[in-house]
XYZ file of C-alpha atoms in Angstrom:
662
model
C 162.615 -143.113 15.466
C 165.856 -141.411 16.393
C 165.192 -138.484 18.783
C 164.573 -135.553 16.484
C 164.594 -132.593 18.790
C 168.246 -132.612 20.010
C 169.466 -132.544 16.392
C 167.754 -129.268 15.605
C 169.943 -126.756 17.368
C 173.046 -128.031 15.624
C 171.418 -128.092 12.230
C 170.583 -124.419 11.790
C 172.916 -122.341 9.633
C 172.744 -118.731 8.488
C 172.690 -118.135 4.758
C 174.396 -115.193 3.052
C 172.426 -112.177 1.959
C 171.209 -110.826 5.279
C 171.751 -107.269 6.471
C 173.660 -107.108 9.746
C 172.413 -104.547 12.223
C 173.829 -102.248 14.849
C 171.860 -103.144 17.961
C 170.742 -100.193 20.113
C 172.697 -99.731 23.295
C 169.658 -99.782 25.608
C 169.270 -102.903 27.749
C 165.768 -104.362 28.088
C 164.639 -105.172 31.609
C 161.814 -107.592 30.840
C 162.902 -111.208 31.346
C 159.671 -113.185 31.362
C 160.096 -116.628 29.737
C 157.824 -119.458 28.776
C 157.779 -122.318 31.299
C 158.197 -125.782 29.860
C 158.837 -129.275 31.147
C 160.838 -130.366 28.105
C 164.199 -131.147 29.656
C 167.377 -129.991 27.994
C 165.893 -127.248 25.816
C 165.979 -123.475 26.169
C 162.913 -121.520 27.240
C 161.439 -119.188 24.638
C 161.175 -115.537 25.613
C 157.608 -114.294 26.105
C 156.193 -111.250 24.324
C 156.061 -108.275 26.718
C 152.535 -107.564 27.958
C 152.634 -104.002 26.588
C 153.924 -104.902 23.117
C 151.986 -103.443 20.159
C 150.650 -105.957 17.637
C 149.363 -105.391 14.106
C 147.466 -107.725 11.766
C 145.562 -109.212 14.676
C 142.628 -108.080 16.795
C 144.336 -109.015 20.050
C 147.772 -108.946 21.661
C 149.565 -112.280 21.538
C 151.189 -114.265 24.309
C 153.261 -117.333 23.590
C 151.465 -119.040 26.474
C 148.281 -118.805 24.444
C 149.980 -120.489 21.483
C 150.864 -123.690 23.323
C 150.305 -126.631 21.015
C 151.426 -124.617 17.978
C 154.833 -124.439 16.353
C 155.756 -120.735 16.405
C 158.128 -119.145 13.889
C 159.363 -115.632 14.690
C 160.449 -113.589 11.655
C 162.708 -110.657 12.604
C 162.388 -108.092 9.803
C 162.400 -104.434 8.875
C 160.333 -103.290 5.938
C 163.109 -101.521 3.992
C 165.146 -104.729 3.742
C 165.149 -106.442 0.337
C 166.148 -109.778 1.898
C 163.159 -109.510 4.254
C 160.910 -109.015 1.244
C 162.481 -112.015 -0.484
C 161.546 -114.406 2.359
C 157.847 -113.478 2.372
C 156.923 -116.085 -0.305
C 158.672 -118.745 1.784
C 156.745 -117.673 4.884
C 153.479 -117.793 2.927
C 154.362 -121.256 1.722
C 154.984 -122.403 5.310
C 151.673 -120.883 6.400
C 149.809 -122.622 3.561
C 151.431 -126.039 4.018
C 151.571 -126.167 7.816
C 148.410 -125.143 9.710
C 150.285 -126.273 12.833
C 152.653 -123.289 12.439
C 151.946 -119.725 13.544
C 154.276 -117.179 11.969
C 154.734 -113.963 13.940
C 156.642 -111.094 12.354
C 158.829 -109.161 14.774
C 159.439 -105.743 13.246
C 162.708 -104.306 14.586
C 163.149 -101.052 12.694
C 166.393 -99.970 11.068
C 165.321 -96.463 10.033
C 163.627 -93.911 12.265
C 160.694 -93.708 9.838
C 160.140 -97.451 10.209
C 159.341 -97.031 13.893
C 156.062 -95.324 12.992
C 153.320 -97.898 13.608
C 151.217 -96.555 10.731
C 154.148 -96.970 8.346
C 154.564 -100.582 9.474
C 150.837 -101.086 8.876
C 151.269 -99.793 5.324
C 154.156 -102.215 4.734
C 151.958 -105.088 5.943
C 149.302 -104.057 3.420
C 151.792 -103.462 0.602
C 153.348 -106.912 0.914
C 150.081 -108.703 1.721
C 151.409 -110.124 4.982
C 148.891 -112.552 6.481
C 150.311 -113.139 9.960
C 150.514 -111.064 13.161
C 153.334 -108.540 13.501
C 154.861 -107.452 16.816
C 156.347 -103.946 16.936
C 159.789 -104.353 18.537
C 161.020 -100.741 18.358
C 163.017 -101.119 21.578
C 164.767 -104.229 20.217
C 163.676 -106.204 23.280
C 162.933 -109.487 21.507
C 165.857 -108.870 19.137
C 168.272 -108.857 22.091
C 166.634 -111.674 23.989
C 166.842 -114.014 21.002
C 170.410 -112.953 20.122
C 169.479 -111.651 16.678
C 172.179 -109.829 14.700
C 170.819 -109.459 11.164
C 167.701 -108.965 9.053
C 166.018 -111.284 8.287
C 166.432 -113.761 11.159
C 164.188 -116.473 12.521
C 163.526 -118.246 15.803
C 161.658 -121.561 15.898
C 159.654 -122.451 19.026
C 158.138 -125.857 19.712
C 154.551 -126.570 20.925
C 155.725 -126.643 24.563
C 157.274 -123.191 24.381
C 160.885 -124.266 23.953
C 163.328 -122.511 21.609
C 164.456 -124.998 18.974
C 167.015 -122.789 17.245
C 167.659 -119.629 15.254
C 168.850 -118.914 11.732
C 169.112 -115.995 9.324
C 169.181 -115.200 5.616
C 167.013 -116.145 2.654
C 165.666 -119.520 1.426
C 164.150 -120.105 4.848
C 161.677 -122.724 3.615
C 164.510 -124.991 2.541
C 166.204 -124.521 5.900
C 163.154 -125.148 8.073
C 160.981 -127.644 6.200
C 162.796 -130.794 7.453
C 162.521 -129.587 11.030
C 158.877 -128.623 10.693
C 158.172 -132.111 9.385
C 160.090 -133.689 12.259
C 158.370 -131.581 14.907
C 154.984 -132.285 13.354
C 155.539 -136.037 13.587
C 157.058 -135.935 17.064
C 154.479 -133.748 18.765
C 151.526 -135.244 16.879
C 152.512 -138.674 18.172
C 152.518 -137.239 21.696
C 149.130 -135.596 21.265
C 150.699 -132.195 21.931
C 150.152 -130.512 18.558
C 147.201 -128.340 17.576
C 146.736 -128.815 13.816
C 143.821 -126.373 13.496
C 144.709 -123.248 11.510
C 144.393 -120.033 13.502
C 142.695 -117.053 11.897
C 143.661 -113.476 12.644
C 141.935 -110.188 11.912
C 144.158 -108.840 9.134
C 144.793 -105.193 8.291
C 143.629 -105.708 4.717
C 140.078 -106.381 5.916
C 139.827 -102.771 7.093
C 141.901 -101.087 4.370
C 139.888 -98.670 2.197
C 139.887 -99.189 -1.558
C 141.624 -96.620 -3.763
C 141.998 -95.952 -7.490
C 145.750 -96.604 -7.206
C 147.568 -98.981 -4.873
C 151.121 -98.036 -3.886
C 152.106 -96.436 -7.230
C 155.773 -97.100 -7.953
C 157.974 -95.404 -10.562
C 157.092 -93.085 -13.427
C 158.396 -91.708 -16.716
C 157.156 -89.246 -19.333
C 156.923 -88.593 -23.060
C 157.463 -84.830 -23.517
C 156.556 -84.959 -27.216
C 152.985 -86.157 -26.602
C 152.513 -85.079 -22.992
C 152.003 -88.641 -21.755
C 152.707 -89.829 -18.224
C 153.550 -93.503 -17.564
C 153.568 -95.053 -14.096
C 153.388 -98.442 -12.403
C 150.326 -98.988 -10.234
C 152.350 -101.471 -8.280
C 149.890 -103.320 -6.038
C 147.292 -103.298 -8.784
C 149.868 -105.130 -10.906
C 149.528 -102.860 -13.930
C 150.923 -99.906 -15.874
C 148.835 -96.761 -16.312
C 149.196 -94.181 -19.106
C 147.593 -90.777 -18.644
C 147.655 -87.314 -20.149
C 149.358 -84.548 -18.195
C 145.968 -83.553 -16.731
C 145.331 -87.073 -15.358
C 142.980 -88.310 -18.087
C 143.492 -92.059 -18.438
C 144.694 -93.028 -21.918
C 145.468 -96.724 -21.425
C 145.791 -99.408 -18.787
C 148.178 -102.326 -19.319
C 147.552 -105.471 -17.292
C 144.507 -107.230 -15.858
C 145.280 -106.476 -12.223
C 145.915 -110.132 -11.365
C 149.310 -111.287 -10.144
C 151.162 -113.125 -12.881
C 153.786 -112.999 -15.619
C 151.674 -113.519 -18.734
C 152.832 -111.883 -21.960
C 150.395 -110.766 -24.627
C 147.911 -107.970 -25.220
C 147.232 -105.118 -22.817
C 144.016 -106.870 -21.823
C 145.670 -110.253 -21.147
C 149.096 -109.356 -19.720
C 149.850 -109.711 -16.019
C 152.546 -108.286 -13.721
C 153.514 -108.736 -10.079
C 154.181 -105.516 -8.176
C 156.123 -103.765 -10.951
C 158.280 -100.773 -10.010
C 160.652 -99.130 -12.521
C 159.555 -97.843 -15.911
C 161.454 -96.158 -18.778
C 160.138 -94.800 -22.083
C 162.070 -95.030 -25.361
C 160.709 -92.413 -27.796
C 162.767 -93.852 -30.665
C 160.808 -97.112 -30.634
C 157.650 -96.102 -28.720
C 158.453 -98.788 -26.165
C 158.220 -98.943 -22.375
C 160.686 -101.003 -20.342
C 159.343 -102.209 -16.988
C 161.110 -103.613 -13.946
C 158.574 -106.271 -12.966
C 160.070 -106.436 -9.521
C 158.447 -109.318 -7.682
C 158.366 -111.437 -10.821
C 162.150 -110.869 -11.094
C 161.671 -109.928 -14.758
C 162.311 -107.073 -17.158
C 159.368 -106.620 -19.530
C 158.957 -104.658 -22.777
C 155.676 -102.971 -23.716
C 155.302 -102.079 -27.386
C 152.911 -99.121 -27.413
C 152.400 -99.450 -31.165
C 151.341 -103.114 -31.249
C 149.850 -102.907 -27.706
C 151.690 -106.018 -26.534
C 153.822 -107.063 -23.569
C 156.786 -109.436 -23.763
C 159.419 -110.647 -21.322
C 163.008 -109.673 -22.136
C 164.999 -110.858 -19.140
C 164.561 -113.352 -16.317
C 162.860 -116.685 -15.715
C 160.246 -115.531 -13.224
C 162.189 -117.001 -10.303
C 164.600 -115.184 -8.023
C 168.283 -115.743 -8.652
C 170.374 -116.463 -5.566
C 173.684 -115.976 -7.378
C 175.764 -112.866 -7.926
C 176.021 -113.738 -11.586
C 177.917 -111.536 -13.989
C 175.614 -112.138 -16.970
C 172.160 -113.297 -18.023
C 170.819 -114.469 -21.346
C 167.258 -113.332 -21.960
C 164.672 -115.625 -20.417
C 167.185 -118.431 -19.854
C 168.660 -117.008 -16.630
C 167.118 -115.736 -13.411
C 167.676 -112.235 -12.017
C 167.010 -110.708 -8.592
C 164.554 -107.877 -7.794
C 165.003 -105.312 -10.576
C 163.743 -102.066 -9.006
C 164.226 -99.370 -11.634
C 165.293 -98.938 -15.264
C 166.662 -96.107 -17.402
C 167.728 -95.821 -21.048
C 171.060 -94.435 -22.194
C 172.321 -94.784 -25.748
C 170.020 -97.687 -26.548
C 171.085 -99.684 -23.481
C 168.722 -100.400 -20.607
C 170.389 -99.911 -17.216
C 168.789 -101.688 -14.281
C 168.924 -100.884 -10.567
C 169.099 -104.526 -9.429
C 168.220 -104.164 -5.754
C 168.527 -107.854 -4.817
C 172.257 -108.389 -5.468
C 173.177 -104.722 -4.737
C 174.269 -104.039 -8.301
C 173.543 -102.068 -11.470
C 173.086 -104.161 -14.612
C 173.084 -103.339 -18.321
C 170.789 -104.984 -20.866
C 170.985 -104.966 -24.648
C 167.287 -105.012 -25.573
C 168.011 -106.366 -29.054
C 170.172 -109.374 -28.118
C 168.660 -109.676 -24.616
C 172.126 -110.170 -23.181
C 172.590 -108.644 -19.728
C 175.537 -108.329 -17.355
C 176.671 -106.545 -14.234
C 177.576 -102.927 -14.889
C 178.524 -101.836 -11.364
C 178.727 -103.417 -7.931
C 180.632 -106.346 -6.484
C 177.515 -107.782 -4.829
C 178.748 -106.854 -1.355
C 176.248 -104.649 0.494
C 178.004 -101.472 1.588
C 179.033 -98.005 0.441
C 182.484 -98.272 -1.099
C 183.560 -96.128 -4.047
C 186.042 -97.150 -6.729
C 186.068 -98.928 -10.064
C 182.541 -99.819 -11.006
C 182.879 -103.605 -10.763
C 184.695 -103.471 -7.422
C 182.575 -100.798 -5.724
C 180.045 -101.840 -3.079
C 176.397 -100.797 -3.420
C 173.441 -101.242 -1.081
C 170.028 -101.981 -2.570
C 169.993 -99.477 -5.467
C 166.347 -98.559 -6.015
C 166.306 -95.581 -8.398
C 168.364 -94.751 -11.478
C 168.649 -91.766 -13.845
C 171.010 -90.301 -16.441
C 172.069 -86.944 -17.809
C 172.991 -88.673 -21.069
C 176.588 -89.245 -20.014
C 176.631 -90.282 -16.360
C 174.403 -92.648 -14.430
C 173.028 -91.484 -11.087
C 171.399 -93.844 -8.629
C 169.579 -93.791 -5.316
C 171.346 -96.311 -3.088
C 168.572 -96.791 -0.576
C 170.070 -98.873 2.245
C 172.947 -96.416 2.654
C 170.624 -93.419 2.140
C 172.944 -92.236 -0.606
C 173.001 -90.455 -3.946
C 175.793 -91.900 -6.091
C 177.005 -91.743 -9.684
C 178.951 -93.801 -12.229
C 181.284 -91.754 -14.412
C 184.390 -92.805 -16.354
C 184.029 -96.366 -15.001
C 184.192 -95.121 -11.402
C 181.501 -95.119 -8.705
C 181.467 -91.965 -6.590
C 179.253 -91.043 -3.651
C 177.681 -87.569 -3.741
C 175.601 -87.801 -0.540
C 175.771 -90.565 2.087
C 178.313 -92.238 4.366
C 177.192 -95.635 5.629
C 174.574 -98.308 6.254
C 173.536 -96.639 9.504
C 174.225 -93.006 8.601
C 170.930 -91.330 7.737
C 168.827 -88.319 8.664
C 167.234 -85.185 7.272
C 170.010 -82.625 6.814
C 170.398 -80.186 3.942
C 173.896 -79.059 3.013
C 176.926 -80.608 1.328
C 178.870 -83.829 1.664
C 179.692 -85.236 4.182
C 177.253 -83.507 6.551
C 174.119 -83.737 4.365
C 171.767 -86.631 5.056
C 168.952 -88.522 3.348
C 166.774 -91.319 4.728
C 166.223 -94.349 2.479
C 166.074 -92.373 -0.770
C 164.280 -94.325 -3.533
C 163.874 -92.028 -6.535
C 166.126 -89.806 -8.663
C 165.651 -87.864 -11.906
C 167.792 -85.419 -13.901
C 166.349 -82.106 -15.080
C 167.957 -78.877 -16.299
C 171.335 -79.551 -14.718
C 170.073 -80.730 -11.326
C 169.069 -83.970 -9.651
C 165.682 -84.282 -7.975
C 165.285 -86.912 -5.260
C 162.378 -88.723 -3.638
C 163.745 -88.700 -0.074
C 161.293 -91.422 0.808
C 161.564 -91.919 4.572
C 161.830 -88.174 5.180
C 158.574 -87.665 3.205
C 160.314 -84.973 1.169
C 161.431 -84.043 -2.317
C 165.002 -82.716 -2.397
C 167.217 -81.241 -5.080
C 170.952 -81.739 -5.530
C 173.105 -79.310 -7.513
C 176.150 -81.133 -8.981
C 177.881 -77.801 -9.600
C 177.920 -76.822 -5.917
C 177.329 -80.158 -4.172
C 174.404 -78.562 -2.310
C 171.453 -80.694 -1.164
C 168.269 -78.703 -0.437
C 164.662 -79.429 0.500
C 162.274 -78.522 -2.296
C 158.950 -79.962 -1.089
C 157.533 -81.347 2.125
C 157.588 -80.740 5.864
C 159.251 -84.011 6.855
C 156.002 -85.245 8.434
C 153.785 -87.932 6.959
C 150.604 -86.508 5.385
C 148.663 -85.793 2.186
C 148.113 -82.034 2.243
C 148.315 -79.940 -0.921
C 149.568 -76.371 -0.765
C 152.719 -74.310 -0.755
C 155.923 -76.210 -1.536
C 157.341 -76.635 1.951
C 153.953 -76.886 3.663
C 152.655 -79.710 1.497
C 152.988 -83.218 2.925
C 153.752 -86.624 1.405
C 153.791 -90.229 2.569
C 156.865 -92.147 1.407
C 157.178 -90.702 -2.127
C 158.856 -93.133 -4.499
C 159.723 -91.437 -7.782
C 159.478 -88.213 -9.793
C 159.717 -86.852 -13.345
C 159.345 -83.505 -15.127
C 156.686 -82.983 -17.806
C 155.572 -79.666 -19.297
C 157.461 -77.651 -16.708
C 155.851 -79.466 -13.769
C 157.230 -82.124 -11.422
C 155.106 -85.284 -11.133
C 155.578 -87.447 -8.010
C 154.334 -90.922 -7.095
C 153.173 -90.461 -3.497
C 153.217 -94.146 -2.742
C 151.616 -94.622 0.664
C 148.965 -92.008 -0.149
C 148.077 -93.944 -3.353
C 148.292 -90.681 -5.299
C 150.203 -88.855 -8.011
C 151.117 -85.336 -6.915
C 152.151 -82.370 -9.072
C 154.446 -79.449 -8.237
C 154.170 -76.314 -10.363
C 157.225 -74.072 -9.828
C 155.350 -71.195 -11.495
C 152.878 -71.070 -8.591
C 154.984 -72.752 -5.922
C 152.055 -75.082 -5.199
C 151.659 -78.844 -4.816
C 148.375 -80.350 -6.020
C 146.964 -83.849 -6.404
C 146.603 -85.123 -9.976
C 142.876 -85.785 -10.639
C 142.837 -89.214 -12.287
C 139.878 -90.299 -14.341
C 137.527 -91.475 -15.457
C 137.412 -93.423 -12.198
C 135.457 -96.289 -13.776
C 138.442 -97.207 -15.944
C 140.823 -97.360 -12.997
C 138.312 -99.395 -10.986
C 138.123 -102.201 -13.542
C 140.479 -104.712 -11.990
C 140.741 -108.464 -12.069
C 141.995 -108.939 -8.532
C 141.759 -112.702 -8.354
C 145.223 -114.154 -8.084
C 146.040 -116.573 -10.810
C 148.308 -119.080 -9.161
C 148.844 -122.666 -10.232
C 147.426 -125.339 -7.981
C 150.886 -126.716 -7.318
C 153.904 -124.456 -7.158
C 157.446 -125.805 -7.344
C 160.004 -123.573 -5.622
C 163.263 -125.299 -6.490
C 165.523 -125.439 -9.552
C 164.205 -126.664 -12.904
C 166.493 -128.696 -15.195
C 165.673 -129.482 -18.815
C 166.857 -133.003 -19.690
C 167.648 -133.931 -23.338
C 164.839 -135.784 -25.107
C 165.041 -139.564 -24.977
C 163.533 -142.562 -26.768
C 162.500 -145.244 -24.300
C 161.126 -148.729 -24.609
C 157.319 -148.901 -24.956
C 157.194 -151.375 -22.081
C 158.726 -148.829 -19.753
C 162.046 -147.767 -18.333
C 163.838 -146.833 -15.144
C 165.218 -143.364 -14.520
C 168.492 -143.401 -12.591
C 169.449 -140.109 -10.977
C 173.200 -139.763 -10.348
C 174.097 -136.845 -8.121
C 177.669 -135.636 -7.644
C 178.087 -134.317 -4.099
C 180.353 -131.318 -3.509
C 183.719 -132.119 -2.010
C 183.528 -132.466 1.755
C 179.778 -133.199 1.870
C 177.765 -136.343 2.563
C 174.150 -137.404 2.260
C 171.970 -136.963 5.364
C 170.222 -140.367 5.315
C 167.883 -139.468 8.203
C 166.339 -136.564 6.300
C 163.302 -137.013 4.007
C 165.201 -137.368 0.715
C 162.872 -138.153 -2.164
C 162.622 -138.859 -5.886
C 159.155 -138.933 -7.414
C 157.324 -138.833 -10.740
C 154.880 -135.910 -10.596
C 151.306 -137.020 -11.129
C 152.015 -140.688 -10.390
C 152.021 -142.840 -7.266
C 155.344 -144.537 -6.624
C 156.975 -146.456 -3.812
C 159.602 -144.700 -1.670
C 162.983 -144.382 -3.377
C 166.252 -144.951 -1.509
C 169.413 -142.971 -2.229
C 172.722 -144.778 -1.997
C 176.125 -143.104 -1.753
C 179.439 -144.318 -3.126
C 182.604 -142.271 -3.711
C 180.757 -138.987 -3.423
C 178.016 -139.954 -5.892
C 174.378 -140.483 -4.900
C 172.213 -142.862 -6.915
C 168.489 -143.492 -6.917
C 166.288 -145.427 -9.357
C 162.702 -144.506 -10.219
C 160.465 -146.806 -12.333
C 158.742 -144.765 -15.056
C 156.272 -147.389 -16.216
C 154.981 -147.448 -19.786
C 154.893 -143.763 -20.733
C 153.046 -141.857 -23.411
C 154.861 -139.376 -25.615
C 155.331 -136.096 -23.801
C 157.340 -134.531 -20.996
C 157.815 -136.422 -17.742
C 158.315 -134.280 -14.656
C 160.486 -135.826 -11.958
C 161.152 -134.061 -8.654
C 163.981 -134.729 -6.208
C 164.775 -133.434 -2.744
C 168.292 -134.066 -1.415
C 169.565 -133.217 2.057
C 173.325 -133.091 2.436
C 175.701 -131.987 5.194
C 179.327 -130.939 5.411
C 181.448 -133.683 6.927
C 182.833 -132.820 10.338
C 180.443 -129.871 10.744
C 176.934 -131.046 11.502
C 175.768 -127.424 11.698
C 176.137 -126.891 7.964
C 173.348 -128.801 6.245
C 171.653 -127.964 2.955
C 168.686 -129.022 0.898
C 168.373 -128.937 -2.887
C 165.024 -129.379 -4.588
C 165.206 -130.041 -8.320
C 162.567 -130.613 -10.966
C 163.780 -132.562 -13.997
C 161.712 -132.168 -17.177
C 162.292 -135.148 -19.481
C 160.782 -135.201 -23.003
C 160.229 -138.875 -23.923
C 159.006 -140.794 -26.944
C 158.122 -144.528 -26.791
C 160.155 -146.246 -29.463
C 160.865 -149.878 -30.241
C 164.481 -150.508 -29.322
C 164.458 -147.505 -27.019
C 166.391 -147.519 -23.752
C 165.124 -149.183 -20.605
C 167.518 -147.212 -18.410
C 167.557 -143.430 -18.580
C 170.517 -141.931 -16.685
C 170.191 -138.320 -15.520
C 173.345 -136.691 -14.062
C 173.226 -133.722 -11.681
C 175.906 -131.812 -9.775
C 175.200 -130.372 -6.326
C 176.888 -127.128 -5.295
C 178.498 -126.296 -1.977
C 177.275 -122.663 -2.148
């Protein structure tokens, strides 16, 4: 076997999509490192003895994890890219008991330095590994991290293998995890027993709601609609909190159908169309837009495939194309506008034709005004309209912005690292990771999430003012500016009162301007809200790559051979030492060898004598840029091939595929 370890450092490459940080100016003094006798590698930096850990019943030391492969995940809980990598981390944890993932939370926003807020993020995203609180950016500096999310891989002897950043981390790391597993297992230096930790969720109290997301209203009937995000459902109540309907079983999933059968996965945005009696839902972690027909009591998917798109595409066609983290929706003139947090854009969707396209945002994460398709946005997470203009909460730049006359203009906010809690006018006024916005009676009302406040913006004067909240985390009812909230997410007016999803308190709150008081909406009957199917419905085998539908073919009854022909991008070559594969799912087959000629890879897979139906063939291809060993990629593809045995049918089925360089 060719020595695996020295190849690793050169093979890591950062992917686009990560949020680059301004590192604090303080210099850490702790310089303890892990000792190791593995010559030629870099020592991993030890966790400081006084570091706070969550999701575990004991502080961690890397010395105590000898024999395990350790993966450090540098994250901050506001970051959409950090959220996107969590499924990959879970997949690594499930497939590799030899690996211990440790989250290193290095906060961007001041509010994210609060340990209790980090604990809530761990619960909200169902994180199942220990998390180190790195508020002083000690580990961040020692490992040379510059962006969220970033990763450091440490071998079983305590040596740093390499670092990388960006999304699609499973694809980046899986070959190296396999190589390390083989190498250190052969040496008897790998502990393959899965470690268990005392997770925060074991101690978390149950509540009627779980991190309620966005809300909307029907003034004509007095109905309130909101997403009960971590219960994976939509709740409809009367203005007094009486439950009218519940949509969704509570299980994670993307099933269409009746209220009682439908499933969602952490939905956020919701918009009501009184003309059709329909709700539109941003089913955020399913990467879908759903439509709920309140007349027929059914749910259907309008947009998205259920997988995350990694492209800054300019269009999508119904359920044929993937989208990326829709966070909120609003209706204007029959068009559904989407705050698409993942690619930092606003999209527009025709609900009749199901055609969607970018409405605003270049895809570059920043705060740059200008023509709507050239402007830069940063994780838009709330959207509203006055009937003419669109207003949106641009969370990562803590900004309130609008689209008017095909131009994007910033009303409050100045930059990715300009945030605070300051009333006033632009440019001095400040918000902190604002998530929600609604229009009412000529003014904009904002869920200033990380300031735990509700603010109001007057477009006529440009004045931003605090309406509700002290700025401290809490759940107290009472007078407007003495009441407390915990990361409020969204708000809407109904019957002269302001309804607020108080997300981390798992409550809906109500402000009555007639009395100046904030109260908690009494939801009930409690038995209805408690009826949840919490078991996660996940398939036994999950494929995380691209799926390609191959045209139907007639093949000889005696069997055929599938030949996969892969066009490499210009300037790339096959990595023959990597675990490339081609396999028929559900069948046992001998290893398949890829050959390369003139930039085309070929591999042949015997199909045997098939029955009529759809064959599923999976391929994994590792390819590197010539002359730059550091830039290596993996593409996993699932080919679905409908076949019919037919006399005179082909014995050689050729399937072409084109690899991309980006």
